[in-house]
Tab-separated table of C-alpha atoms and ligand atoms in Angstrom:
chain	number	residue	atom	x	y	z
A	12	MET	CA	-22.454	5.300	1.182
A	13	ASN	CA	-22.812	6.438	-2.354
A	14	THR	CA	-21.894	4.233	-5.209
A	15	ASP	CA	-23.083	6.035	-7.774
A	16	VAL	CA	-19.397	8.510	-7.519
A	17	ILE	CA	-17.389	5.425	-8.824
A	18	THR	CA	-17.118	5.088	-11.685
A	19	THR	CA	-13.456	3.613	-11.497
A	20	PRO	CA	-11.787	2.335	-14.876
A	21	ALA	CA	-9.029	0.451	-13.526
A	22	VAL	CA	-7.680	-1.503	-9.749
A	23	LEU	CA	-5.003	-2.158	-8.875
A	24	ILE	CA	-3.698	-4.383	-6.181
A	25	LEU	CA	-0.329	-4.488	-4.799
A	26	LEU	CA	0.960	-6.744	-2.678
A	27	GLY	CA	3.603	-7.923	-0.553
A	28	PRO	CA	5.242	-7.703	2.354
A	29	PRO	CA	5.575	-4.072	5.136
A	30	GLY	CA	8.386	-2.685	2.779
A	31	ALA	CA	8.212	-4.762	-0.177
A	32	GLY	CA	7.886	-1.161	-1.885
A	33	LYS	CA	4.694	-0.717	-2.226
A	34	GLY	CA	4.203	2.422	-1.234
A	35	THR	CA	7.614	3.753	-2.841
A	36	GLN	CA	5.604	1.743	-6.525
A	37	ALA	CA	2.119	3.156	-5.470
A	38	ARG	CA	3.164	6.950	-5.624
A	39	MET	CA	5.551	6.148	-9.486
A	40	LEU	CA	2.311	4.227	-10.301
A	41	GLU	CA	-0.043	7.052	-9.709
A	42	ASP	CA	3.197	9.340	-11.638
A	43	ALA	CA	2.790	7.505	-14.791
A	44	PHE	CA	-0.134	6.263	-15.231
A	45	GLY	CA	-2.671	8.964	-13.279
A	46	LEU	CA	-4.374	7.038	-11.232
A	47	VAL	CA	-5.196	7.970	-7.068
A	48	GLN	CA	-2.632	5.476	-4.485
A	49	LEU	CA	-5.016	4.452	-2.448
A	50	SER	CA	-2.563	2.967	1.192
A	51	THR	CA	-4.625	2.815	4.202
A	52	GLY	CA	-1.717	2.313	6.299
A	53	ASP	CA	-1.899	6.377	5.555
A	54	LEU	CA	-5.978	6.180	6.023
A	55	LEU	CA	-5.679	4.456	9.288
A	56	ARG	CA	-2.621	6.618	10.254
A	57	ALA	CA	-4.595	10.294	9.568
A	58	ALA	CA	-7.700	9.083	11.581
A	59	VAL	CA	-5.453	8.189	14.354
A	60	ALA	CA	-3.332	11.940	14.079
A	61	ALA	CA	-7.289	13.069	13.836
A	62	GLY	CA	-8.743	11.647	16.834
A	63	THR	CA	-11.524	9.293	15.082
A	64	ASP	CA	-13.128	6.622	17.161
A	65	ALA	CA	-11.313	3.865	14.536
A	66	GLY	CA	-8.497	6.201	14.691
A	67	LYS	CA	-8.346	5.321	18.828
A	68	ALA	CA	-9.013	2.148	17.852
A	69	ALA	CA	-6.814	0.697	15.444
A	70	LYS	CA	-3.917	2.716	17.417
A	71	ALA	CA	-2.414	0.481	19.932
A	72	VAL	CA	-2.971	-2.520	17.157
A	73	MET	CA	-0.776	-0.169	14.646
A	74	GLU	CA	2.358	0.792	17.169
A	75	ALA	CA	1.946	-3.494	18.069
A	76	GLY	CA	2.592	-4.041	13.847
A	77	GLY	CA	-0.586	-6.018	14.136
A	78	LEU	CA	-4.037	-5.890	11.266
A	79	VAL	CA	-6.246	-2.922	12.021
A	80	SER	CA	-9.963	-4.865	12.573
A	81	ASP	CA	-11.995	-6.539	8.923
A	82	GLU	CA	-14.314	-4.122	9.682
A	83	ILE	CA	-13.394	-1.132	10.669
A	84	VAL	CA	-10.146	-1.266	7.846
A	85	ILE	CA	-13.146	-2.192	5.419
A	86	ALA	CA	-14.976	0.962	5.993
A	87	ILE	CA	-12.691	3.388	6.015
A	88	LEU	CA	-11.457	2.089	1.919
A	89	ARG	CA	-15.366	1.582	1.375
A	90	ASP	CA	-15.159	5.837	2.085
A	91	ARG	CA	-12.252	6.789	0.017
A	92	LEU	CA	-13.181	4.710	-2.934
A	93	GLY	CA	-16.020	6.455	-3.532
A	94	GLU	CA	-15.186	9.385	-3.828
A	95	ALA	CA	-14.897	11.594	-7.133
A	96	ASP	CA	-10.536	10.719	-7.137
A	97	CYS	CA	-10.911	7.691	-7.423
A	98	ALA	CA	-12.477	7.676	-10.714
A	99	LYS	CA	-9.291	8.051	-12.274
A	100	GLY	CA	-8.347	4.179	-11.201
A	101	VAL	CA	-6.872	3.319	-8.192
A	102	ILE	CA	-4.059	1.153	-6.875
A	103	LEU	CA	-4.469	-0.284	-3.382
A	104	ASP	CA	-1.086	-0.004	-1.729
A	105	GLY	CA	-1.857	-2.596	1.749
A	106	PHE	CA	-4.985	-3.752	1.248
A	107	PRO	CA	-6.369	-6.417	0.973
A	108	ARG	CA	-4.491	-7.669	3.749
A	109	THR	CA	-6.398	-10.207	4.992
A	110	THR	CA	-9.030	-12.883	3.295
A	111	VAL	CA	-12.123	-10.923	4.448
A	112	GLN	CA	-11.004	-8.129	3.457
A	113	ALA	CA	-9.844	-9.366	-0.314
A	114	GLU	CA	-13.619	-11.099	-0.187
A	115	ALA	CA	-14.984	-7.389	0.534
A	116	LEU	CA	-13.746	-6.180	-1.632
A	117	ASP	CA	-14.175	-8.807	-5.064
A	118	LYS	CA	-18.805	-7.845	-3.212
A	119	LEU	CA	-17.830	-3.686	-3.071
A	120	LEU	CA	-16.395	-3.499	-6.957
A	121	SER	CA	-19.144	-6.071	-7.982
A	122	GLU	CA	-21.415	-4.283	-6.607
A	123	THR	CA	-20.684	-1.185	-8.880
A	124	GLY	CA	-19.706	-3.668	-11.930
A	125	GLN	CA	-16.503	-2.629	-11.417
A	126	LYS	CA	-13.026	-5.601	-11.745
A	127	ILE	CA	-9.366	-6.159	-10.640
A	128	ASN	CA	-7.288	-5.709	-13.821
A	129	ALA	CA	-4.293	-6.776	-11.252
A	130	ALA	CA	-2.743	-7.887	-8.274
A	131	VAL	CA	0.864	-7.787	-8.458
A	132	SER	CA	2.742	-9.835	-6.256
A	133	LEU	CA	6.270	-7.540	-5.074
A	134	ASP	CA	8.500	-11.124	-3.865
A	135	VAL	CA	11.081	-9.898	-1.780
A	136	ASP	CA	12.917	-11.805	0.738
A	137	ASP	CA	12.348	-11.264	4.543
A	138	ALA	CA	16.435	-9.498	6.063
A	139	ALA	CA	15.980	-7.158	3.412
A	140	MET	CA	12.535	-5.573	4.692
A	141	VAL	CA	13.563	-5.027	7.878
A	142	THR	CA	17.119	-3.615	6.124
A	143	ARG	CA	14.212	-1.675	4.228
A	144	ILE	CA	11.809	-0.864	6.829
A	145	SER	CA	14.388	0.001	9.463
A	146	GLY	CA	16.564	2.890	6.897
A	147	ARG	CA	12.793	4.614	5.968
A	148	TYR	CA	11.442	8.286	6.935
A	149	THR	CA	8.992	10.591	4.495
A	150	CYS	CA	8.848	14.285	3.481
A	151	GLY	CA	6.338	15.229	5.891
A	152	ASN	CA	5.063	18.002	3.886
A	153	CYS	CA	4.453	15.665	0.491
A	154	GLY	CA	4.864	11.993	1.375
A	155	GLU	CA	7.833	11.212	-1.125
A	156	GLY	CA	9.444	8.269	0.736
A	157	TYR	CA	13.211	7.650	1.570
A	158	HIS	CA	16.082	4.814	2.635
A	159	ASP	CA	19.115	5.784	4.534
A	160	THR	CA	21.067	3.898	2.177
A	161	PHE	CA	18.944	3.706	-0.864
A	162	LYS	CA	16.356	6.434	-1.439
A	163	THR	CA	18.907	9.458	-0.488
A	164	PRO	CA	17.190	12.971	-1.306
A	165	THR	CA	19.445	14.527	-4.336
A	166	LYS	CA	20.864	17.679	-1.230
A	167	ALA	CA	20.986	16.471	1.442
A	168	GLY	CA	18.091	16.802	4.224
A	169	VAL	CA	15.570	18.669	0.606
A	170	CYS	CA	12.946	16.517	-0.235
A	171	ASP	CA	13.603	15.979	-4.484
A	172	LYS	CA	9.666	16.512	-5.033
A	173	CYS	CA	8.513	19.100	-3.045
A	174	GLY	CA	11.683	20.938	-0.656
A	175	SER	CA	10.122	20.543	2.298
A	176	THR	CA	13.845	19.515	4.902
A	177	ASP	CA	10.609	18.496	7.041
A	178	PHE	CA	11.438	15.000	7.464
A	179	LYS	CA	9.575	11.217	9.538
A	180	ARG	CA	10.074	8.664	10.281
A	181	ARG	CA	7.008	5.763	11.295
A	182	ALA	CA	6.031	5.003	15.409
A	183	ASP	CA	6.369	0.681	14.033
A	184	ASP	CA	9.121	1.038	11.918
A	185	ASN	CA	11.295	-0.433	14.703
A	186	ALA	CA	13.140	-3.280	15.416
A	187	GLU	CA	11.022	-5.099	17.898
A	188	THR	CA	7.543	-4.003	15.920
A	189	VAL	CA	8.900	-5.834	12.432
A	190	GLY	CA	9.140	-9.035	13.990
A	191	GLN	CA	5.026	-9.182	14.245
A	192	ARG	CA	4.529	-7.929	10.384
A	193	LEU	CA	6.036	-9.568	9.057
A	194	ALA	CA	4.555	-12.683	11.093
A	195	ALA	CA	0.944	-11.460	10.136
A	196	TYR	CA	2.252	-10.955	6.852
A	197	HIS	CA	3.408	-14.808	6.846
A	198	GLU	CA	-0.216	-16.109	8.206
A	199	GLN	CA	-3.052	-13.326	7.322
A	200	THR	CA	-2.003	-11.962	4.130
A	201	ALA	CA	-0.034	-14.302	2.350
A	202	PRO	CA	-2.651	-16.556	1.744
A	203	LEU	CA	-3.903	-14.073	-0.894
A	204	ILE	CA	-1.886	-14.648	-2.675
A	205	ALA	CA	-3.499	-18.310	-3.785
A	206	TYR	CA	-6.914	-16.364	-3.789
A	207	TYR	CA	-5.716	-14.209	-7.022
A	208	SER	CA	-3.754	-16.606	-9.003
A	209	ASP	CA	-7.266	-18.904	-8.275
A	210	LYS	CA	-8.858	-15.879	-10.110
A	211	GLY	CA	-6.413	-15.830	-13.075
A	212	VAL	CA	-5.022	-12.439	-12.359
A	213	LEU	CA	-2.201	-12.586	-10.353
A	214	LYS	CA	1.298	-11.206	-11.741
A	215	SER	CA	4.486	-11.391	-9.299
A	216	VAL	CA	7.197	-8.994	-9.552
A	217	ASP	CA	10.481	-9.583	-7.978
A	218	ALA	CA	11.612	-6.843	-6.047
A	219	MET	CA	14.342	-7.853	-4.678
A	220	GLY	CA	16.286	-5.264	-7.864
A	221	ASP	CA	16.438	-1.333	-7.948
A	222	ILE	CA	13.504	0.890	-7.957
A	223	ASP	CA	13.793	1.746	-11.477
A	224	ALA	CA	13.876	-1.572	-12.793
A	225	ILE	CA	10.706	-3.085	-10.658
A	226	ALA	CA	8.224	0.578	-11.517
A	227	LYS	CA	9.441	-0.967	-15.536
A	228	ALA	CA	8.438	-4.102	-14.450
A	229	LEU	CA	5.318	-2.572	-13.709
A	230	GLY	CA	3.830	-0.609	-15.879
A	231	ALA	CA	4.377	-2.730	-18.527
A	232	ILE	CA	2.551	-5.404	-16.014
A	233	VAL	CA	-0.493	-2.019	-15.578
A	234	GLU	CA	0.226	-1.228	-19.049
A	235	THR	CA	-1.233	-4.586	-20.485
A	236	ALA	CA	-3.624	-5.421	-17.722
A	237	THR	CA	-5.580	-2.153	-18.119
A	238	THR	CA	-5.607	-1.755	-21.651
B	330	LIG	P1	6.246	-0.964	0.977
B	330	LIG	O1	5.176	0.328	1.654
B	330	LIG	O2	6.324	-1.630	0.644
B	330	LIG	O3	5.901	-0.735	3.209
B	330	LIG	P2	8.062	1.703	1.176
B	330	LIG	O4	7.354	0.993	-0.766
B	330	LIG	O5	7.394	2.585	1.483
B	330	LIG	O6	7.071	0.010	1.530
B	330	LIG	O7	10.417	0.909	1.040
B	330	LIG	C1	10.087	0.642	2.299
B	330	LIG	C2	11.686	1.412	2.460
B	330	LIG	O8	12.913	0.746	1.069
B	330	LIG	C3	11.379	2.735	1.866
B	330	LIG	O9	12.734	3.230	3.228
B	330	LIG	C4	11.616	2.598	-0.007
B	330	LIG	O10	12.854	4.287	-0.148
B	330	LIG	C5	12.858	1.788	0.709
B	330	LIG	N1	12.780	0.751	-1.129
B	330	LIG	C6	11.487	0.697	-1.760
B	330	LIG	N2	11.763	-0.109	-3.159
B	330	LIG	C7	13.434	-0.949	-2.624
B	330	LIG	C8	14.362	-1.876	-3.808
B	330	LIG	N3	13.473	-1.372	-4.613
B	330	LIG	N4	15.831	-1.053	-3.177
B	330	LIG	C9	15.669	-0.545	-2.266
B	330	LIG	N5	15.251	-0.006	-1.447
B	330	LIG	C10	13.626	-0.131	-1.485
B	331	LIG	P1	3.602	-1.271	5.653
B	331	LIG	O1	3.137	-2.087	4.595
B	331	LIG	O2	4.895	-1.088	6.275
B	331	LIG	O3	3.572	-2.839	7.253
B	331	LIG	P2	1.589	0.100	6.147
B	331	LIG	O4	0.553	1.526	6.426
B	331	LIG	O5	0.821	-0.692	5.132
B	331	LIG	O6	3.119	-0.403	5.965
B	331	LIG	O7	0.343	-0.414	7.084
B	331	LIG	C1	0.903	0.382	8.896
B	331	LIG	C2	-0.200	-0.252	9.696
B	331	LIG	O8	-0.916	0.138	9.586
B	331	LIG	C3	-0.456	-2.508	9.406
B	331	LIG	O9	0.538	-2.816	10.136
B	331	LIG	C4	-1.956	-2.326	10.443
B	331	LIG	O10	-1.065	-2.107	12.236
B	331	LIG	C5	-2.660	-1.356	9.503
B	331	LIG	N1	-3.110	-1.571	8.617
B	331	LIG	C6	-2.896	-0.973	7.220
B	331	LIG	N2	-3.559	-1.604	5.582
B	331	LIG	C7	-4.011	-2.486	6.941
B	331	LIG	C8	-5.372	-3.532	6.036
B	331	LIG	N3	-6.138	-4.088	5.399
B	331	LIG	N4	-6.116	-3.895	8.216
B	331	LIG	C9	-5.742	-4.530	9.016
B	331	LIG	N5	-5.058	-3.483	9.401
B	331	LIG	C10	-3.915	-2.584	8.200
B	332	LIG	ZN1	8.840	16.282	0.228
């Protein structure tokens, strides 16, 4: 890793179960604040599609709704964080997901003189997550997220952002896998709420409301945490 290129001014973490709205909100924060979204889920899906060693190791675990090994995820995140565009500031979406990952992130940031501005917990109930995940789809071209009921394109079948008519659904967004993903969240990721509370950087947002109201609450937190 070339740590010289990491000069990230802001580090924000979005914590929350699958379907909480992390990706949706991270993209809105990118647009509003010029930050870069780092989604370990997206990075892992790209590794699976490219057939890299990490992707081969991750594929079956992701399909089953488990967590990919800390070693693989930390290596992928570290490489991405070292890329030049991250100097604008980053929103970590879906990382860290275990205490080992959180400690690795602290170490990585301390090596480069950075700190976490805020870790924001998106609070939703389990029933809402299942509904959100089962209706989720994305633009195959630009990655914009949609939902069968809660966020439909203005013109049916056409992406609002890029005009593409190619949409896709994730292989792991099915009823069987959701249970595993929620269990993994409660067992391995939820303890991070106390971890960041102890560090004094935890913020919480009620993520049961509508997308724009949550974006407004998050925007206010980001403004306070980065100035
Ligand atoms: P995560 O990245 O946390 O897994 P997403 O941002 O992909 O979650 O959101 C999951 C699904 O729920 C998507 O289909 C998205 O359009 C939808 N969604 C996101 N936020 C809300 C919300 N506040 N209310 C209703 N649906 C939402
Ligand atoms: P969601 O938040 O909707 O569950 P993600 O796209 O963040 O989806 O993650 C999809 C899958 O990728 C996870 O179920 C898990 O298998 C893997 N994954 C993503 N991020 C991590 C991480 N930080 N640690 C371990 N596994 C991860
Ligand atoms: Zn698009």
